[in-house]
PDB file of C-alpha atoms in Angstrom:
ATOM      1  CA  MET A   1     -21.823  -6.674  -0.032  1.00  0.00           C
ATOM      2  CA  LEU A   2     -21.813 -10.000   1.861  1.00  0.00           C
ATOM      3  CA  ILE A   3     -21.830 -12.015  -1.364  1.00  0.00           C
ATOM      4  CA  SER A   4     -19.026  -9.970  -2.922  1.00  0.00           C
ATOM      5  CA  SER A   5     -16.977 -10.296   0.256  1.00  0.00           C
ATOM      6  CA  LEU A   6     -17.414 -14.069   0.282  1.00  0.00           C
ATOM      7  CA  VAL A   7     -16.376 -14.305  -3.367  1.00  0.00           C
ATOM      8  CA  ALA A   8     -13.313 -12.157  -2.718  1.00  0.00           C
ATOM      9  CA  ARG A   9     -12.316 -14.210   0.323  1.00  0.00           C
ATOM     10  CA  SER A  10     -12.766 -17.464  -1.596  1.00  0.00           C
ATOM     11  CA  SER A  11     -10.397 -16.170  -4.278  1.00  0.00           C
ATOM     12  CA  LEU A  12      -7.904 -15.044  -1.651  1.00  0.00           C
ATOM     13  CA  VAL A  13      -7.852 -18.389   0.106  1.00  0.00           C
ATOM     14  CA  ASN A  14      -6.895 -20.090  -3.175  1.00  0.00           C
ATOM     15  CA  ALA A  15      -3.757 -17.976  -3.475  1.00  0.00           C
ATOM     16  CA  PRO A  16      -1.339 -20.834  -2.577  1.00  0.00           C
ATOM     17  CA  LEU A  17      -2.427 -22.708  -5.720  1.00  0.00           C
ATOM     18  CA  ARG A  18      -1.382 -19.766  -7.841  1.00  0.00           C
ATOM     19  CA  LEU A  19       1.928 -19.474  -6.007  1.00  0.00           C
ATOM     20  CA  SER A  20       2.861 -23.103  -6.598  1.00  0.00           C
ATOM     21  CA  ARG A  21       2.854 -22.734 -10.389  1.00  0.00           C
ATOM     22  CA  PHE A  22       5.828 -20.400 -10.244  1.00  0.00           C
ATOM     23  CA  PHE A  23       8.165 -22.085  -7.758  1.00  0.00           C
ATOM     24  CA  THR A  24       9.933 -24.709  -9.887  1.00  0.00           C
ATOM     25  CA  GLN A  25      10.896 -22.379 -12.716  1.00  0.00           C
ATOM     26  CA  ALA A  26      11.580 -19.456 -10.398  1.00  0.00           C
ATOM     27  CA  ARG A  27      13.949 -21.460  -8.185  1.00  0.00           C
ATOM     28  CA  ARG A  28      15.905 -22.548 -11.274  1.00  0.00           C
ATOM     29  CA  VAL A  29      16.192 -18.957 -12.479  1.00  0.00           C
ATOM     30  CA  TYR A  30      17.166 -17.819  -9.011  1.00  0.00           C
ATOM     31  CA  LYS A  31      20.035 -20.297  -8.825  1.00  0.00           C
ATOM     32  CA  GLU A  32      21.292 -19.257 -12.239  1.00  0.00           C
ATOM     33  CA  GLU A  33      21.034 -15.485 -11.723  1.00  0.00           C
ATOM     34  CA  GLU A  34      21.440 -14.910  -7.996  1.00  0.00           C
ATOM     35  CA  PRO A  35      23.634 -11.799  -7.600  1.00  0.00           C
ATOM     36  CA  THR A  36      26.386 -11.279  -5.128  1.00  0.00           C
ATOM     37  CA  ALA A  37      25.388 -10.314  -1.604  1.00  0.00           C
ATOM     38  CA  PRO A  38      24.636  -6.639  -0.969  1.00  0.00           C
ATOM     39  CA  PRO A  39      27.115  -4.551   1.001  1.00  0.00           C
ATOM     40  CA  SER A  40      27.009  -4.587   4.771  1.00  0.00           C
ATOM     41  CA  PRO A  41      24.719  -2.127   6.563  1.00  0.00           C
ATOM     42  CA  THR A  42      26.069   1.330   7.218  1.00  0.00           C
ATOM     43  CA  THR A  43      28.138   1.590  10.365  1.00  0.00           C
ATOM     44  CA  GLU A  44      26.217   3.819  12.729  1.00  0.00           C
ATOM     45  CA  GLN A  45      27.935   6.918  14.045  1.00  0.00           C
ATOM     46  CA  PRO A  46      27.138   8.613  17.369  1.00  0.00           C
ATOM     47  CA  GLY A  47      24.731  11.531  17.069  1.00  0.00           C
ATOM     48  CA  GLN A  48      23.282  10.397  13.741  1.00  0.00           C
ATOM     49  CA  LYS A  49      19.680   9.186  13.340  1.00  0.00           C
ATOM     50  CA  TYR A  50      19.256   5.953  11.435  1.00  0.00           C
ATOM     51  CA  THR A  51      16.433   3.851  10.063  1.00  0.00           C
ATOM     52  CA  HIS A  52      16.073   0.825   7.816  1.00  0.00           C
ATOM     53  CA  PHE A  53      15.905   0.796   4.039  1.00  0.00           C
ATOM     54  CA  GLY A  54      14.974  -2.803   3.413  1.00  0.00           C
ATOM     55  CA  SER A  55      17.718  -4.833   5.100  1.00  0.00           C
ATOM     56  CA  LYS A  56      20.164  -1.914   5.100  1.00  0.00           C
ATOM     57  CA  THR A  57      20.715   0.683   7.804  1.00  0.00           C
ATOM     58  CA  VAL A  58      20.676   4.220   6.400  1.00  0.00           C
ATOM     59  CA  LEU A  59      20.528   7.767   7.642  1.00  0.00           C
ATOM     60  CA  LYS A  60      16.970   8.940   8.201  1.00  0.00           C
ATOM     61  CA  SER A  61      17.750  11.972   6.090  1.00  0.00           C
ATOM     62  CA  THR A  62      18.534   9.775   3.061  1.00  0.00           C
ATOM     63  CA  LYS A  63      15.689   7.226   3.179  1.00  0.00           C
ATOM     64  CA  GLN A  64      13.139   9.507   1.541  1.00  0.00           C
ATOM     65  CA  LYS A  65      15.357   9.914  -1.523  1.00  0.00           C
ATOM     66  CA  LEU A  66      16.164   6.211  -1.666  1.00  0.00           C
ATOM     67  CA  VAL A  67      12.491   5.245  -1.551  1.00  0.00           C
ATOM     68  CA  GLY A  68      11.747   7.951  -4.088  1.00  0.00           C
ATOM     69  CA  ASP A  69      14.314   6.460  -6.459  1.00  0.00           C
ATOM     70  CA  VAL A  70      12.649   3.044  -6.141  1.00  0.00           C
ATOM     71  CA  PHE A  71       9.209   4.329  -7.039  1.00  0.00           C
ATOM     72  CA  SER A  72      10.478   6.590  -9.800  1.00  0.00           C
ATOM     73  CA  SER A  73      12.067   3.462 -11.237  1.00  0.00           C
ATOM     74  CA  VAL A  74       8.851   1.406 -11.118  1.00  0.00           C
ATOM     75  CA  ALA A  75       6.314   4.207 -11.724  1.00  0.00           C
ATOM     76  CA  ASN A  76       5.550   3.368 -15.348  1.00  0.00           C
ATOM     77  CA  ARG A  77       5.379  -0.340 -14.486  1.00  0.00           C
ATOM     78  CA  TYR A  78       3.466  -0.008 -11.222  1.00  0.00           C
ATOM     79  CA  ASP A  79       0.658  -2.428 -12.115  1.00  0.00           C
ATOM     80  CA  LEU A  80       3.172  -4.921 -13.433  1.00  0.00           C
ATOM     81  CA  MET A  81       5.164  -4.596 -10.202  1.00  0.00           C
ATOM     82  CA  ASN A  82       2.085  -5.342  -8.099  1.00  0.00           C
ATOM     83  CA  ASP A  83       1.144  -8.256 -10.325  1.00  0.00           C
ATOM     84  CA  VAL A  84       4.617  -9.748  -9.879  1.00  0.00           C
ATOM     85  CA  MET A  85       4.642  -9.123  -6.124  1.00  0.00           C
ATOM     86  CA  SER A  86       1.225 -10.699  -5.550  1.00  0.00           C
ATOM     87  CA  LEU A  87       0.622 -12.840  -8.651  1.00  0.00           C
ATOM     88  CA  GLY A  88      -2.236 -10.507  -9.515  1.00  0.00           C
ATOM     89  CA  ILE A  89      -4.086 -11.084  -6.246  1.00  0.00           C
ATOM     90  CA  HIS A  90      -3.585  -7.429  -5.261  1.00  0.00           C
ATOM     91  CA  ARG A  91      -6.534  -6.606  -7.514  1.00  0.00           C
ATOM     92  CA  LEU A  92      -8.819  -8.783  -5.374  1.00  0.00           C
ATOM     93  CA  TRP A  93      -7.375  -7.334  -2.175  1.00  0.00           C
ATOM     94  CA  LYS A  94      -8.023  -3.786  -3.367  1.00  0.00           C
ATOM     95  CA  GLU A  95     -11.554  -4.607  -4.491  1.00  0.00           C
ATOM     96  CA  HIS A  96     -12.298  -6.129  -1.096  1.00  0.00           C
ATOM     97  CA  PHE A  97     -10.695  -3.127   0.625  1.00  0.00           C
ATOM     98  CA  ILE A  98     -12.975  -0.691  -1.229  1.00  0.00           C
ATOM     99  CA  ASN A  99     -16.113  -2.779  -0.722  1.00  0.00           C
ATOM    100  CA  LYS A 100     -15.408  -3.287   2.970  1.00  0.00           C
ATOM    101  CA  LEU A 101     -14.907   0.443   3.559  1.00  0.00           C
ATOM    102  CA  ASP A 102     -18.170   1.058   1.642  1.00  0.00           C
ATOM    103  CA  ALA A 103     -17.729   4.841   1.738  1.00  0.00           C
ATOM    104  CA  GLY A 104     -19.810   7.463  -0.007  1.00  0.00           C
ATOM    105  CA  LYS A 105     -22.309  10.238   0.610  1.00  0.00           C
ATOM    106  CA  ARG A 106     -25.558   8.547   1.582  1.00  0.00           C
ATOM    107  CA  PRO A 107     -28.717   9.629  -0.277  1.00  0.00           C
ATOM    108  CA  ASN A 108     -30.236  11.135   2.889  1.00  0.00           C
ATOM    109  CA  SER A 109     -27.110  13.195   3.621  1.00  0.00           C
ATOM    110  CA  THR A 110     -26.592  16.782   2.534  1.00  0.00           C
ATOM    111  CA  THR A 111     -22.832  16.843   3.104  1.00  0.00           C
ATOM    112  CA  PRO A 112     -20.308  15.297   0.660  1.00  0.00           C
ATOM    113  CA  LEU A 113     -17.370  13.336   2.034  1.00  0.00           C
ATOM    114  CA  ASN A 114     -13.777  14.550   1.816  1.00  0.00           C
ATOM    115  CA  PHE A 115     -11.419  11.670   0.987  1.00  0.00           C
ATOM    116  CA  ILE A 116      -7.639  11.635   1.115  1.00  0.00           C
ATOM    117  CA  ASP A 117      -5.654   8.758  -0.390  1.00  0.00           C
ATOM    118  CA  VAL A 118      -2.021   8.902   0.725  1.00  0.00           C
ATOM    119  CA  ALA A 119       0.836   7.243  -1.175  1.00  0.00           C
ATOM    120  CA  GLY A 120      -1.830   6.797  -3.846  1.00  0.00           C
ATOM    121  CA  GLY A 121      -0.109   8.270  -6.870  1.00  0.00           C
ATOM    122  CA  SER A 122      -1.274   5.560  -9.273  1.00  0.00           C
ATOM    123  CA  GLY A 123      -4.878   6.510  -8.521  1.00  0.00           C
ATOM    124  CA  ASP A 124      -6.232   2.949  -8.483  1.00  0.00           C
ATOM    125  CA  ILE A 125      -7.612   3.098  -4.933  1.00  0.00           C
ATOM    126  CA  ALA A 126      -8.765   6.715  -5.198  1.00  0.00           C
ATOM    127  CA  PHE A 127     -10.614   6.143  -8.467  1.00  0.00           C
ATOM    128  CA  GLY A 128     -12.041   2.896  -7.139  1.00  0.00           C
ATOM    129  CA  LEU A 129     -13.402   4.660  -4.057  1.00  0.00           C
ATOM    130  CA  LEU A 130     -15.044   7.368  -6.153  1.00  0.00           C
ATOM    131  CA  ASP A 131     -16.484   4.796  -8.544  1.00  0.00           C
ATOM    132  CA  HIS A 132     -17.923   2.836  -5.621  1.00  0.00           C
ATOM    133  CA  ALA A 133     -19.453   5.950  -4.076  1.00  0.00           C
ATOM    134  CA  GLU A 134     -21.090   6.862  -7.375  1.00  0.00           C
ATOM    135  CA  SER A 135     -22.345   3.402  -8.345  1.00  0.00           C
ATOM    136  CA  LYS A 136     -23.684   2.416  -4.924  1.00  0.00           C
ATOM    137  CA  PHE A 137     -24.846   5.720  -3.459  1.00  0.00           C
ATOM    138  CA  GLY A 138     -25.219   7.989  -6.478  1.00  0.00           C
ATOM    139  CA  ASP A 139     -22.505  10.175  -4.959  1.00  0.00           C
ATOM    140  CA  ASN A 140     -20.875  12.453  -7.508  1.00  0.00           C
ATOM    141  CA  GLU A 141     -20.101  15.253  -5.040  1.00  0.00           C
ATOM    142  CA  SER A 142     -17.499  13.881  -2.620  1.00  0.00           C
ATOM    143  CA  THR A 143     -13.940  15.145  -3.070  1.00  0.00           C
ATOM    144  CA  MET A 144     -10.644  13.291  -3.296  1.00  0.00           C
ATOM    145  CA  ASP A 145      -7.075  14.405  -2.583  1.00  0.00           C
ATOM    146  CA  ILE A 146      -4.599  11.960  -4.133  1.00  0.00           C
ATOM    147  CA  VAL A 147      -1.306  12.493  -2.325  1.00  0.00           C
ATOM    148  CA  ASP A 148       2.103  11.027  -3.086  1.00  0.00           C
ATOM    149  CA  ILE A 149       5.618  12.110  -2.226  1.00  0.00           C
ATOM    150  CA  ASN A 150       6.740  10.945  -5.669  1.00  0.00           C
ATOM    151  CA  ALA A 151       5.841  13.183  -8.607  1.00  0.00           C
ATOM    152  CA  ASP A 152       6.479  10.374 -11.106  1.00  0.00           C
ATOM    153  CA  MET A 153       3.833   8.219  -9.420  1.00  0.00           C
ATOM    154  CA  LEU A 154       1.335  11.083  -9.512  1.00  0.00           C
ATOM    155  CA  LYS A 155       1.991  11.552 -13.231  1.00  0.00           C
ATOM    156  CA  GLU A 156       1.035   7.910 -13.724  1.00  0.00           C
ATOM    157  CA  GLY A 157      -2.207   8.540 -11.854  1.00  0.00           C
ATOM    158  CA  GLU A 158      -3.003  11.561 -13.984  1.00  0.00           C
ATOM    159  CA  LYS A 159      -2.189   9.556 -17.098  1.00  0.00           C
ATOM    160  CA  ARG A 160      -4.548   6.797 -15.959  1.00  0.00           C
ATOM    161  CA  ALA A 161      -7.323   9.317 -15.295  1.00  0.00           C
ATOM    162  CA  MET A 162      -6.850  10.811 -18.755  1.00  0.00           C
ATOM    163  CA  GLU A 163      -6.886   7.401 -20.445  1.00  0.00           C
ATOM    164  CA  GLN A 164     -10.034   6.398 -18.569  1.00  0.00           C
ATOM    165  CA  GLY A 165     -11.687   9.678 -19.470  1.00  0.00           C
ATOM    166  CA  LYS A 166     -12.721  10.201 -15.865  1.00  0.00           C
ATOM    167  CA  TYR A 167     -11.352  12.259 -12.954  1.00  0.00           C
ATOM    168  CA  PHE A 168      -8.798  14.028 -15.191  1.00  0.00           C
ATOM    169  CA  LYS A 169      -9.007  17.764 -14.476  1.00  0.00           C
ATOM    170  CA  ASP A 170     -12.056  17.003 -12.360  1.00  0.00           C
ATOM    171  CA  PRO A 171     -12.582  19.858  -9.848  1.00  0.00           C
ATOM    172  CA  ARG A 172     -13.413  17.253  -7.195  1.00  0.00           C
ATOM    173  CA  VAL A 173     -10.013  15.549  -7.554  1.00  0.00           C
ATOM    174  CA  ARG A 174      -6.618  17.017  -6.622  1.00  0.00           C
ATOM    175  CA  PHE A 175      -3.198  15.461  -7.223  1.00  0.00           C
ATOM    176  CA  LEU A 176      -0.764  16.694  -4.560  1.00  0.00           C
ATOM    177  CA  VAL A 177       2.959  16.083  -4.160  1.00  0.00           C
ATOM    178  CA  SER A 178       3.373  15.895  -0.394  1.00  0.00           C
ATOM    179  CA  ASN A 179       5.097  13.914   2.342  1.00  0.00           C
ATOM    180  CA  GLY A 180       2.555  11.664   4.061  1.00  0.00           C
ATOM    181  CA  GLU A 181       4.346  12.090   7.374  1.00  0.00           C
ATOM    182  CA  VAL A 182       3.570  15.824   7.361  1.00  0.00           C
ATOM    183  CA  LEU A 183       0.793  16.672   4.849  1.00  0.00           C
ATOM    184  CA  GLU A 184       1.449  20.364   5.391  1.00  0.00           C
ATOM    185  CA  GLU A 185      -1.071  21.338   2.677  1.00  0.00           C
ATOM    186  CA  ILE A 186      -3.913  19.497   4.440  1.00  0.00           C
ATOM    187  CA  GLU A 187      -5.793  21.275   7.207  1.00  0.00           C
ATOM    188  CA  SER A 188      -6.402  19.595  10.545  1.00  0.00           C
ATOM    189  CA  ASP A 189      -9.863  18.067  11.089  1.00  0.00           C
ATOM    190  CA  SER A 190     -10.700  18.375   7.378  1.00  0.00           C
ATOM    191  CA  LYS A 191     -11.055  14.818   6.032  1.00  0.00           C
ATOM    192  CA  ASP A 192     -13.711  12.156   6.523  1.00  0.00           C
ATOM    193  CA  ILE A 193     -11.817   9.176   5.097  1.00  0.00           C
ATOM    194  CA  TYR A 194      -8.046   8.603   5.047  1.00  0.00           C
ATOM    195  CA  THR A 195      -6.795   5.644   2.987  1.00  0.00           C
ATOM    196  CA  VAL A 196      -3.312   4.327   2.312  1.00  0.00           C
ATOM    197  CA  SER A 197      -2.655   1.206   0.261  1.00  0.00           C
ATOM    198  CA  PHE A 198       0.724  -0.561   0.128  1.00  0.00           C
ATOM    199  CA  GLY A 199       2.477   2.695   0.956  1.00  0.00           C
ATOM    200  CA  ILE A 200       2.811   3.230   4.683  1.00  0.00           C
ATOM    201  CA  ARG A 201       5.613   0.685   5.059  1.00  0.00           C
ATOM    202  CA  ASN A 202       7.788   3.011   2.949  1.00  0.00           C
ATOM    203  CA  PHE A 203       7.435   5.934   5.363  1.00  0.00           C
ATOM    204  CA  THR A 204      10.626   6.913   7.127  1.00  0.00           C
ATOM    205  CA  ASP A 205       8.678   7.315  10.385  1.00  0.00           C
ATOM    206  CA  ILE A 206       5.496   5.212  10.301  1.00  0.00           C
ATOM    207  CA  GLN A 207       4.260   6.442  13.683  1.00  0.00           C
ATOM    208  CA  LYS A 208       4.610  10.043  12.549  1.00  0.00           C
ATOM    209  CA  GLY A 209       2.548   9.198   9.484  1.00  0.00           C
ATOM    210  CA  LEU A 210      -0.176   7.694  11.677  1.00  0.00           C
ATOM    211  CA  ASN A 211      -0.144  10.762  13.917  1.00  0.00           C
ATOM    212  CA  THR A 212      -0.591  12.950  10.839  1.00  0.00           C
ATOM    213  CA  ALA A 213      -3.479  10.790   9.624  1.00  0.00           C
ATOM    214  CA  TYR A 214      -5.167  11.395  12.968  1.00  0.00           C
ATOM    215  CA  ARG A 215      -4.552  15.140  12.691  1.00  0.00           C
ATOM    216  CA  VAL A 216      -6.135  15.610   9.270  1.00  0.00           C
ATOM    217  CA  LEU A 217      -9.239  13.528   9.988  1.00  0.00           C
ATOM    218  CA  LYS A 218     -12.406  15.053  11.382  1.00  0.00           C
ATOM    219  CA  PRO A 219     -13.836  13.643  14.610  1.00  0.00           C
ATOM    220  CA  GLY A 220     -15.670  10.534  13.482  1.00  0.00           C
ATOM    221  CA  GLY A 221     -13.348  10.164  10.488  1.00  0.00           C
ATOM    222  CA  MET A 222     -11.906   6.782   9.573  1.00  0.00           C
ATOM    223  CA  PHE A 223      -8.339   5.652   8.933  1.00  0.00           C
ATOM    224  CA  TYR A 224      -8.191   2.695   6.543  1.00  0.00           C
ATOM    225  CA  CYS A 225      -4.997   0.937   5.488  1.00  0.00           C
ATOM    226  CA  LEU A 226      -4.133  -1.989   3.211  1.00  0.00           C
ATOM    227  CA  GLU A 227      -0.611  -3.306   3.644  1.00  0.00           C
ATOM    228  CA  PHE A 228       1.496  -6.442   3.383  1.00  0.00           C
ATOM    229  CA  SER A 229       1.661  -8.160   6.749  1.00  0.00           C
ATOM    230  CA  LYS A 230       2.769 -11.316   8.573  1.00  0.00           C
ATOM    231  CA  ILE A 231       1.520 -14.710   7.422  1.00  0.00           C
ATOM    232  CA  GLU A 232      -0.295 -16.662  10.106  1.00  0.00           C
ATOM    233  CA  ASN A 233      -0.353 -20.100   8.435  1.00  0.00           C
ATOM    234  CA  PRO A 234       3.034 -21.940   8.636  1.00  0.00           C
ATOM    235  CA  LEU A 235       2.638 -23.730   5.295  1.00  0.00           C
ATOM    236  CA  MET A 236       1.623 -20.555   3.512  1.00  0.00           C
ATOM    237  CA  ASP A 237       4.515 -18.718   5.183  1.00  0.00           C
ATOM    238  CA  LEU A 238       6.967 -21.317   3.886  1.00  0.00           C
ATOM    239  CA  ALA A 239       5.533 -21.009   0.372  1.00  0.00           C
ATOM    240  CA  TYR A 240       5.680 -17.226   0.480  1.00  0.00           C
ATOM    241  CA  GLN A 241       9.260 -17.174   1.757  1.00  0.00           C
ATOM    242  CA  GLN A 242      10.289 -19.313  -1.216  1.00  0.00           C
ATOM    243  CA  TRP A 243       8.492 -16.925  -3.555  1.00  0.00           C
ATOM    244  CA  ALA A 244      10.082 -13.893  -1.902  1.00  0.00           C
ATOM    245  CA  LYS A 245      13.554 -15.306  -2.612  1.00  0.00           C
ATOM    246  CA  VAL A 246      12.973 -15.225  -6.340  1.00  0.00           C
ATOM    247  CA  LEU A 247      10.901 -12.045  -6.598  1.00  0.00           C
ATOM    248  CA  PRO A 248      13.919  -9.793  -7.272  1.00  0.00           C
ATOM    249  CA  VAL A 249      15.054 -12.105 -10.059  1.00  0.00           C
ATOM    250  CA  MET A 250      11.556 -12.082 -11.532  1.00  0.00           C
ATOM    251  CA  GLY A 251      11.701  -8.298 -11.327  1.00  0.00           C
ATOM    252  CA  SER A 252      14.984  -8.363 -13.180  1.00  0.00           C
ATOM    253  CA  MET A 253      13.587 -10.648 -15.880  1.00  0.00           C
ATOM    254  CA  ILE A 254      10.264  -8.863 -16.353  1.00  0.00           C
ATOM    255  CA  ALA A 255      11.080  -5.235 -15.591  1.00  0.00           C
ATOM    256  CA  ASN A 256      14.905  -5.159 -15.760  1.00  0.00           C
ATOM    257  CA  ASP A 257      14.952  -3.912 -12.174  1.00  0.00           C
ATOM    258  CA  TYR A 258      16.463  -6.245  -9.560  1.00  0.00           C
ATOM    259  CA  ASP A 259      17.263  -3.664  -6.875  1.00  0.00           C
ATOM    260  CA  SER A 260      13.786  -2.135  -6.594  1.00  0.00           C
ATOM    261  CA  TYR A 261      12.151  -5.522  -6.145  1.00  0.00           C
ATOM    262  CA  GLN A 262      14.789  -6.540  -3.609  1.00  0.00           C
ATOM    263  CA  TYR A 263      13.989  -3.437  -1.571  1.00  0.00           C
ATOM    264  CA  LEU A 264      10.238  -4.079  -1.801  1.00  0.00           C
ATOM    265  CA  VAL A 265      10.645  -7.641  -0.500  1.00  0.00           C
ATOM    266  CA  GLU A 266      12.833  -6.435   2.366  1.00  0.00           C
ATOM    267  CA  SER A 267      10.415  -3.612   3.228  1.00  0.00           C
ATOM    268  CA  ILE A 268       7.641  -6.185   3.632  1.00  0.00           C
ATOM    269  CA  GLU A 269       9.813  -8.269   5.946  1.00  0.00           C
ATOM    270  CA  ARG A 270      10.531  -5.249   8.141  1.00  0.00           C
ATOM    271  CA  PHE A 271       6.916  -4.087   8.462  1.00  0.00           C
ATOM    272  CA  PRO A 272       5.276  -4.733  11.872  1.00  0.00           C
ATOM    273  CA  ASP A 273       2.942  -7.667  12.405  1.00  0.00           C
ATOM    274  CA  GLN A 274      -0.813  -7.154  12.674  1.00  0.00           C
ATOM    275  CA  GLU A 275      -0.996  -6.709  16.444  1.00  0.00           C
ATOM    276  CA  THR A 276       2.014  -4.396  16.585  1.00  0.00           C
ATOM    277  CA  PHE A 277       0.661  -2.175  13.832  1.00  0.00           C
ATOM    278  CA  LYS A 278      -2.751  -2.123  15.538  1.00  0.00           C
ATOM    279  CA  SER A 279      -0.999  -0.857  18.696  1.00  0.00           C
ATOM    280  CA  MET A 280       0.690   1.890  16.672  1.00  0.00           C
ATOM    281  CA  ILE A 281      -2.689   2.980  15.270  1.00  0.00           C
ATOM    282  CA  GLU A 282      -4.043   3.146  18.815  1.00  0.00           C
ATOM    283  CA  LYS A 283      -0.978   5.077  19.959  1.00  0.00           C
ATOM    284  CA  ALA A 284      -1.789   7.741  17.349  1.00  0.00           C
ATOM    285  CA  GLY A 285      -5.125   8.237  19.125  1.00  0.00           C
ATOM    286  CA  PHE A 286      -7.496   6.106  17.061  1.00  0.00           C
ATOM    287  CA  LYS A 287     -10.253   4.117  18.755  1.00  0.00           C
ATOM    288  CA  SER A 288     -12.006   0.889  17.725  1.00  0.00           C
ATOM    289  CA  ALA A 289      -8.815  -0.173  15.929  1.00  0.00           C
ATOM    290  CA  GLY A 290      -8.899  -3.547  14.243  1.00  0.00           C
ATOM    291  CA  TYR A 291      -7.708  -5.549  11.291  1.00  0.00           C
ATOM    292  CA  GLU A 292      -8.650  -8.302   8.872  1.00  0.00           C
ATOM    293  CA  SER A 293      -5.958 -10.603   7.529  1.00  0.00           C
ATOM    294  CA  LEU A 294      -6.226 -11.607   3.869  1.00  0.00           C
ATOM    295  CA  THR A 295      -4.694 -14.685   2.235  1.00  0.00           C
ATOM    296  CA  PHE A 296      -3.531 -16.063   5.577  1.00  0.00           C
ATOM    297  CA  GLY A 297      -1.947 -12.724   6.474  1.00  0.00           C
ATOM    298  CA  VAL A 298       0.026 -12.007   3.299  1.00  0.00           C
ATOM    299  CA  CYS A 299      -1.641  -8.639   3.641  1.00  0.00           C
ATOM    300  CA  ALA A 300      -4.133  -7.078   6.044  1.00  0.00           C
ATOM    301  CA  ILE A 301      -6.709  -4.316   6.219  1.00  0.00           C
ATOM    302  CA  HIS A 302      -6.290  -2.059   9.284  1.00  0.00           C
ATOM    303  CA  TRP A 303      -8.670   0.589  10.542  1.00  0.00           C
ATOM    304  CA  GLY A 304      -9.283   3.077  13.316  1.00  0.00           C
ATOM    305  CA  ILE A 305     -11.737   5.868  14.097  1.00  0.00           C
ATOM    306  CA  LYS A 306     -10.954   9.364  15.338  1.00  0.00           C
ATOM    307  CA  VAL A 307     -13.305  10.301  18.168  1.00  0.00           C
TER     308      VAL A 307
END
């Protein structure tokens, strides 16, 4: 595990080199195709509850639908979207995430693990976790609930499982349409491992989602999150900010979808920094909370344990 972690980190540190290849052409495209400015944020009215949707202020009651529209739009191009957003480095981040968690039923254990992967409709993390458990520990008993609020994303996950010839109609694997802030179908104290990858920033109420994660985990269960974060290195931050300016245009060129990519960039900007998010995890009740920044903080792995 140490060797694989070192290899992954070495690849992550070299991310700025990959970013630099795109800037010259992307800036030129951005200047040629930059759209008009978006409308001003909604004027707040007394008595109404508001939240952010990217850089816009919207009613809390409407954000779920707006986010749903974004992910319905990108569902069949989800891998392409992540490749554009991270220049393909998300694959290394996810591999490191799975290896670092290192979850699976140990050979001397008689009890399978119960996983839940929230906002995981594409199935990449869920399938990766099950593959890791099987290949490293010989675990082919642990269960997985793949939960997403967006039915279109779940369909993509089921399609991927069918194409891979694994986990499709597997009795150990359930695909559930459910709101991660509530998870009404999931019993309290029922899960050993809760994962969420590049999804929690889209929750309308992130703290409520963390509280729910705490509820569904068993005592001793682990919360594990991979999410875009705040860059700690000034030079890397400057490079990333330049890239973020042209991401929506790249989305328009590659996927014919400017607005979704614009929202995704803005949602990253609005997400709390590492220390703030750690405090929110602790507020939900988790102990031993911590994080590991990847690629200078472009994203981070967060964790906490329910005691």
